[in-house]
mmCIF file of C-alpha atoms in Angstrom:
data_model
loop_
_atom_site.group_PDB
_atom_site.id
_atom_site.type_symbol
_atom_site.label_atom_id
_atom_site.label_comp_id
_atom_site.label_asym_id
_atom_site.label_seq_id
_atom_site.Cartn_x
_atom_site.Cartn_y
_atom_site.Cartn_z
ATOM 1 C CA UNK A 23 -11.178 50.362 -0.267
ATOM 2 C CA UNK A 24 -7.685 49.695 1.129
ATOM 3 C CA UNK A 25 -5.484 46.725 0.261
ATOM 4 C CA UNK A 26 -6.109 45.238 3.691
ATOM 5 C CA UNK A 27 -9.817 44.889 2.934
ATOM 6 C CA UNK A 28 -10.949 41.352 3.711
ATOM 7 C CA UNK A 29 -11.631 39.334 0.589
ATOM 8 C CA UNK A 30 -14.932 38.255 2.125
ATOM 9 C CA UNK A 31 -16.156 41.799 1.373
ATOM 10 C CA UNK A 32 -15.566 41.476 -2.378
ATOM 11 C CA UNK A 33 -15.854 37.766 -3.154
ATOM 12 C CA UNK A 34 -18.802 36.091 -4.843
ATOM 13 C CA UNK A 35 -20.683 33.887 -2.384
ATOM 14 C CA UNK A 36 -23.399 32.550 -4.683
ATOM 15 C CA UNK A 37 -20.967 30.153 -6.314
ATOM 16 C CA UNK A 38 -21.868 27.722 -9.071
ATOM 17 C CA UNK A 39 -19.946 24.492 -8.553
ATOM 18 C CA UNK A 40 -19.235 21.197 -10.248
ATOM 19 C CA UNK A 41 -18.940 17.675 -8.928
ATOM 20 C CA UNK A 42 -15.942 15.480 -9.761
ATOM 21 C CA UNK A 43 -18.165 12.863 -11.445
ATOM 22 C CA UNK A 44 -19.842 15.293 -13.852
ATOM 23 C CA UNK A 45 -19.045 14.880 -17.518
ATOM 24 C CA UNK A 46 -16.817 17.386 -19.268
ATOM 25 C CA UNK A 47 -19.559 18.349 -21.777
ATOM 26 C CA UNK A 48 -21.985 19.058 -18.903
ATOM 27 C CA UNK A 49 -19.317 21.084 -17.098
ATOM 28 C CA UNK A 50 -18.654 23.126 -20.240
ATOM 29 C CA UNK A 51 -22.371 23.911 -20.562
ATOM 30 C CA UNK A 52 -22.491 25.032 -16.921
ATOM 31 C CA UNK A 53 -19.429 27.242 -17.355
ATOM 32 C CA UNK A 54 -20.885 28.815 -20.498
ATOM 33 C CA UNK A 55 -24.259 29.416 -18.862
ATOM 34 C CA UNK A 56 -22.607 30.928 -15.788
ATOM 35 C CA UNK A 57 -20.281 32.984 -18.024
ATOM 36 C CA UNK A 58 -17.198 31.980 -16.048
ATOM 37 C CA UNK A 59 -13.795 30.674 -17.013
ATOM 38 C CA UNK A 60 -13.433 28.402 -14.002
ATOM 39 C CA UNK A 61 -15.644 26.618 -11.497
ATOM 40 C CA UNK A 62 -14.783 25.104 -8.139
ATOM 41 C CA UNK A 63 -15.279 21.372 -7.774
ATOM 42 C CA UNK A 64 -16.746 20.204 -4.471
ATOM 43 C CA UNK A 65 -17.583 16.882 -2.906
ATOM 44 C CA UNK A 66 -20.972 16.025 -1.424
ATOM 45 C CA UNK A 67 -20.077 17.786 1.834
ATOM 46 C CA UNK A 68 -19.113 21.060 0.158
ATOM 47 C CA UNK A 69 -15.383 20.537 0.580
ATOM 48 C CA UNK A 70 -13.257 21.972 -2.206
ATOM 49 C CA UNK A 71 -11.615 19.122 -4.110
ATOM 50 C CA UNK A 72 -10.472 20.964 -7.228
ATOM 51 C CA UNK A 73 -10.931 23.700 -9.767
ATOM 52 C CA UNK A 74 -11.857 23.204 -13.402
ATOM 53 C CA UNK A 75 -10.653 26.054 -15.595
ATOM 54 C CA UNK A 76 -11.155 26.664 -19.277
ATOM 55 C CA UNK A 77 -7.478 25.897 -19.918
ATOM 56 C CA UNK A 78 -8.042 22.396 -18.514
ATOM 57 C CA UNK A 79 -10.645 21.861 -21.224
ATOM 58 C CA UNK A 80 -8.826 23.605 -24.078
ATOM 59 C CA UNK A 81 -5.946 21.139 -23.815
ATOM 60 C CA UNK A 82 -8.179 18.572 -25.502
ATOM 61 C CA UNK A 83 -7.893 20.502 -28.784
ATOM 62 C CA UNK A 84 -4.260 21.527 -28.408
ATOM 63 C CA UNK A 85 -1.190 19.750 -29.702
ATOM 64 C CA UNK A 86 0.227 17.783 -26.828
ATOM 65 C CA UNK A 87 3.847 18.498 -25.924
ATOM 66 C CA UNK A 88 5.750 15.457 -27.049
ATOM 67 C CA UNK A 89 8.469 14.108 -24.808
ATOM 68 C CA UNK A 90 11.903 15.335 -25.830
ATOM 69 C CA UNK A 91 14.698 12.890 -26.479
ATOM 70 C CA UNK A 92 18.371 13.490 -27.094
ATOM 71 C CA UNK A 93 20.834 11.194 -28.792
ATOM 72 C CA UNK A 94 23.781 10.163 -26.700
ATOM 73 C CA UNK A 95 26.317 7.505 -27.674
ATOM 74 C CA UNK A 96 23.884 5.898 -30.088
ATOM 75 C CA UNK A 97 20.972 5.803 -27.607
ATOM 76 C CA UNK A 98 18.003 8.098 -27.185
ATOM 77 C CA UNK A 99 17.408 9.407 -23.697
ATOM 78 C CA UNK A 100 14.294 11.251 -22.570
ATOM 79 C CA UNK A 101 14.912 14.751 -21.247
ATOM 80 C CA UNK A 102 13.823 14.618 -17.585
ATOM 81 C CA UNK A 103 10.332 15.910 -16.913
ATOM 82 C CA UNK A 104 9.070 15.946 -20.490
ATOM 83 C CA UNK A 105 7.356 12.568 -20.243
ATOM 84 C CA UNK A 106 5.637 13.616 -17.023
ATOM 85 C CA UNK A 107 4.270 16.750 -18.705
ATOM 86 C CA UNK A 108 3.129 14.725 -21.730
ATOM 87 C CA UNK A 109 1.355 12.192 -19.490
ATOM 88 C CA UNK A 110 -0.417 14.938 -17.501
ATOM 89 C CA UNK A 111 -1.604 16.718 -20.660
ATOM 90 C CA UNK A 112 -2.655 13.432 -22.267
ATOM 91 C CA UNK A 113 -4.696 12.557 -19.174
ATOM 92 C CA UNK A 114 -6.525 15.885 -19.412
ATOM 93 C CA UNK A 115 -7.115 15.496 -23.152
ATOM 94 C CA UNK A 116 -8.640 12.055 -22.627
ATOM 95 C CA UNK A 117 -10.700 13.132 -19.611
ATOM 96 C CA UNK A 118 -14.351 12.201 -19.569
ATOM 97 C CA UNK A 119 -15.083 13.467 -16.073
ATOM 98 C CA UNK A 120 -14.388 16.715 -14.279
ATOM 99 C CA UNK A 121 -12.316 14.853 -11.692
ATOM 100 C CA UNK A 122 -9.951 13.678 -14.431
ATOM 101 C CA UNK A 123 -9.292 17.147 -15.861
ATOM 102 C CA UNK A 124 -9.492 19.470 -12.842
ATOM 103 C CA UNK A 125 -6.614 20.945 -10.907
ATOM 104 C CA UNK A 126 -6.686 18.829 -7.757
ATOM 105 C CA UNK A 127 -4.560 21.265 -5.779
ATOM 106 C CA UNK A 128 -5.872 24.728 -6.633
ATOM 107 C CA UNK A 129 -4.444 27.807 -5.003
ATOM 108 C CA UNK A 130 -6.928 29.063 -2.432
ATOM 109 C CA UNK A 131 -7.307 31.916 0.018
ATOM 110 C CA UNK A 132 -9.022 32.023 3.382
ATOM 111 C CA UNK A 133 -12.089 34.204 3.894
ATOM 112 C CA UNK A 134 -9.982 36.429 6.187
ATOM 113 C CA UNK A 135 -7.362 36.999 3.468
ATOM 114 C CA UNK A 136 -6.997 40.502 2.094
ATOM 115 C CA UNK A 137 -7.403 41.876 -1.409
ATOM 116 C CA UNK A 138 -3.625 42.192 -1.501
ATOM 117 C CA UNK A 139 -3.233 38.500 -0.534
ATOM 118 C CA UNK A 140 -5.465 37.255 -3.334
ATOM 119 C CA UNK A 141 -3.938 39.652 -5.867
ATOM 120 C CA UNK A 142 -0.536 38.208 -4.987
ATOM 121 C CA UNK A 143 -1.788 34.630 -5.495
ATOM 122 C CA UNK A 144 -3.301 35.588 -8.858
ATOM 123 C CA UNK A 145 -0.143 37.275 -10.104
ATOM 124 C CA UNK A 146 2.350 34.751 -8.707
ATOM 125 C CA UNK A 147 0.457 31.750 -10.071
ATOM 126 C CA UNK A 148 -1.208 33.253 -13.173
ATOM 127 C CA UNK A 149 -4.709 32.487 -11.908
ATOM 128 C CA UNK A 150 -7.877 34.285 -12.913
ATOM 129 C CA UNK A 151 -10.110 32.637 -10.314
ATOM 130 C CA UNK A 152 -9.238 31.726 -6.738
ATOM 131 C CA UNK A 153 -11.543 29.718 -4.463
ATOM 132 C CA UNK A 154 -12.129 31.045 -0.952
ATOM 133 C CA UNK A 155 -12.343 28.476 1.850
ATOM 134 C CA UNK A 156 -13.061 28.444 5.550
ATOM 135 C CA UNK A 157 -10.989 26.795 8.298
ATOM 136 C CA UNK A 158 -12.478 23.381 7.476
ATOM 137 C CA UNK A 159 -11.682 23.617 3.761
ATOM 138 C CA UNK A 160 -15.270 24.202 2.735
ATOM 139 C CA UNK A 161 -15.884 26.474 -0.208
ATOM 140 C CA UNK A 162 -17.366 29.802 0.885
ATOM 141 C CA UNK A 163 -16.792 31.869 -2.253
ATOM 142 C CA UNK A 164 -14.655 32.667 -5.249
ATOM 143 C CA UNK A 165 -12.675 35.703 -6.254
ATOM 144 C CA UNK A 166 -12.211 36.565 -9.909
ATOM 145 C CA UNK A 167 -9.680 39.034 -11.265
ATOM 146 C CA UNK A 168 -12.473 41.506 -11.951
ATOM 147 C CA UNK A 169 -13.411 41.449 -8.239
ATOM 148 C CA UNK A 170 -9.852 42.437 -7.341
ATOM 149 C CA UNK A 171 -9.772 45.123 -10.047
ATOM 150 C CA UNK A 172 -13.041 46.593 -8.758
ATOM 151 C CA UNK A 173 -11.746 46.614 -5.177
ATOM 152 C CA UNK A 174 -8.524 48.309 -6.252
ATOM 153 C CA UNK A 175 -10.361 50.892 -8.348
ATOM 154 C CA UNK A 176 -12.624 51.788 -5.420
ATOM 155 C CA UNK A 177 -9.515 52.351 -3.327
ATOM 156 C CA UNK A 178 -8.212 54.828 -5.877
ATOM 157 C CA UNK A 179 -4.907 53.096 -6.645
#
């Protein structure tokens, strides 16, 4: 199977999804039952609105990165960007709903993308799961790393 194989030939189309208003505990149960590390989040019309990954949930039990301050002329100044990261991680840790914890701008590929395209997205952005959408932004499938590995192994690379 060559690198230019359309991802629609290897993606999973029977996709389990979450809604943004579902509780985190319910989402965790669904992810465990489906044996996946991430699930797309869709609205009532099937449009992709986010992706909830296991790392979004794990942050609840992790030590939050505290903002960094430096002393300068007797004052303490926050290092730029550290408060923003702390606030984002705190929001996820306190999340009660999927919509609060999910990645609201997940990397996606189009159904006409190739195996090489999705492999590049996965490597460049350290993603294990990539939603596949159509021209209207509706979810049509997902591609997991194992799908890409299988496609590559069939090609004999």
